[in-house]
Amino acid sequence: MKRIVILGATGSIGRQALEIVDAYPKEFTVVGLAAHRNAELLMRQATRWRPRCVAIVDDDAADNLATVLPAGIDLLRGAAGVAELAALPEADLVLNGIVGSAGLDSTLAALRAGKTLALANKESLVVGGKIVLEELEAGAGRLLPVDSEHSALFQCLMGEDSTAVRRLVLTGSGGPFRGRTPEQLGRVTVDEALAHPTWNMGPKITVDSATLMNKGLEVIEAHYLFGVDYERIDVMIHPQSIVHSLVEFVDGSVKAQLGLPDMRLPILLAMTYPARLATALPQLDLAQTGVLTFEAPDESAFPALRLAYEAGRRGKTYPAVLNAANEVAVASFLEGAIGFCAITDVIEETLGRHAAVEVTSVEALRDADTWARKHAGEAVRDRGRR
Ligand code: MG
């Protein structure tokens, strides 16, 4: 019986992980659940799964939760409470499904406590890749990818020598706006951006998929997870989302991992690794799927990919600024404050004004994050005034 802590329990990843727990009552028991501010759903989840401990970031939400939480369940508060839950002594596995750079502290806390960390929060590696790797090397913790592409690469690399790898190829569906011109992209709405053609995900990552920033963040994530240079990481658009990524080896052989686009598969593998559990999930039938197509990404219509590669290669605090500016720009787009194409404009402008420093501590990242949010916010307001 694996004892698990789920961070971001009320989000898309967290809810799907709890579905898995539900399907395998003999395999898993929930010992901790954390959420940002959805006290009502967290309360229902706590009542259903009876963890020893819950944590919630938002102060008002914590007050609400305190009055209704079933007896015998401890309540932790604030971001510090979530990080404390990430290091819960009785946990065997911590699933980090937090959205955004807010997930970094919990990633570090879990690794520092020697936990096996199933990482769905790609921003931990994008923003803090260097210190996350240092924490990983220093301690007994272990990192398992949950992101579908990285789970695919991880599976392709099982049993392979890292010196035999020539290239990693991340696939992406291309999002709902594949094939559109920059002019057409200028007119798209929030609802259109939230209608992903193949994957069912939370709003932030769905917008990131529409701009291709999600793929850009995943390139940086892959760089840190697998220790491969940016020159040897490529992106290919694959609209059917069946091939989740590929590894090319030095002899010219290519391995790919395939499956239906269902996040429960990579979540499940991270939860059961190194074992695989039999599931009743829908099965891939290639004869029914029919044609699988691949094409190069259109970098002129979707500049986010170029921005992410540049930030990744330049290193230092650039990826942290890329990520923070993106979080601000996406939130502003979802609020209707800026148009779709302005998302990448805001990020590019913020990166252009940044004086990067070496990442020697979490504080250096926090400072860069704060700086980027302030300047990205100004760039958003400038656009609102035009
Ligand atoms: Mg992904």
PDB file of C-alpha atoms in Angstrom, residues 2 13 17-18 23 56 64-65 69 103-104 132 143 147 153 157 195 210 222 235 246 261 270 282 292 303 321 368 386:
ATOM      1  CA  LYS A   2       1.549   3.282  -1.151  1.00  0.00           C
ATOM      2  CA  ILE A  13      -4.094  16.473 -12.263  1.00  0.00           C
ATOM      3  CA  ALA A  17      -4.981  11.082  -9.449  1.00  0.00           C
ATOM      4  CA  LEU A  18      -7.841  10.648  -6.970  1.00  0.00           C
ATOM      5  CA  ALA A  23      -9.924   2.529  -8.886  1.00  0.00           C
ATOM      6  CA  ILE A  56      -4.676  25.215   1.760  1.00  0.00           C
ATOM      7  CA  ASN A  64     -13.754  28.379   5.918  1.00  0.00           C
ATOM      8  CA  LEU A  65     -12.173  24.945   5.858  1.00  0.00           C
ATOM      9  CA  LEU A  69     -13.160  19.886   8.258  1.00  0.00           C
ATOM     10  CA  GLY A 103       5.054  24.542  -7.053  1.00  0.00           C
ATOM     11  CA  LEU A 104       8.821  24.963  -6.695  1.00  0.00           C
ATOM     12  CA  VAL A 132      16.156  21.077  -8.083  1.00  0.00           C
ATOM     13  CA  LEU A 143      11.961  12.416  -9.544  1.00  0.00           C
ATOM     14  CA  ASP A 147       3.975  15.370 -18.017  1.00  0.00           C
ATOM     15  CA  LEU A 153      10.726  10.019 -23.069  1.00  0.00           C
ATOM     16  CA  LEU A 157      14.908   5.704 -22.212  1.00  0.00           C
ATOM     17  CA  ALA A 195     -11.115  24.485 -26.506  1.00  0.00           C
ATOM     18  CA  ALA A 210      -2.571  27.330 -27.757  1.00  0.00           C
ATOM     19  CA  ALA A 222      13.289  17.929 -20.720  1.00  0.00           C
ATOM     20  CA  VAL A 235       9.709  19.777 -31.218  1.00  0.00           C
ATOM     21  CA  LEU A 246      10.348  10.037 -29.378  1.00  0.00           C
ATOM     22  CA  PRO A 261      -4.289  11.285 -24.937  1.00  0.00           C
ATOM     23  CA  ALA A 270       4.371   7.665 -11.949  1.00  0.00           C
ATOM     24  CA  PRO A 282      -9.853   2.948 -23.092  1.00  0.00           C
ATOM     25  CA  LEU A 292      -0.826   9.823 -37.804  1.00  0.00           C
ATOM     26  CA  PRO A 303       6.993  32.844 -31.269  1.00  0.00           C
ATOM     27  CA  VAL A 321      11.404  35.430 -15.959  1.00  0.00           C
ATOM     28  CA  ALA A 368      13.566  37.429 -10.567  1.00  0.00           C
ATOM     29  CA  ARG A 386      -3.291  51.822 -26.238  1.00  0.00           C
TER      30      ARG A 386
END
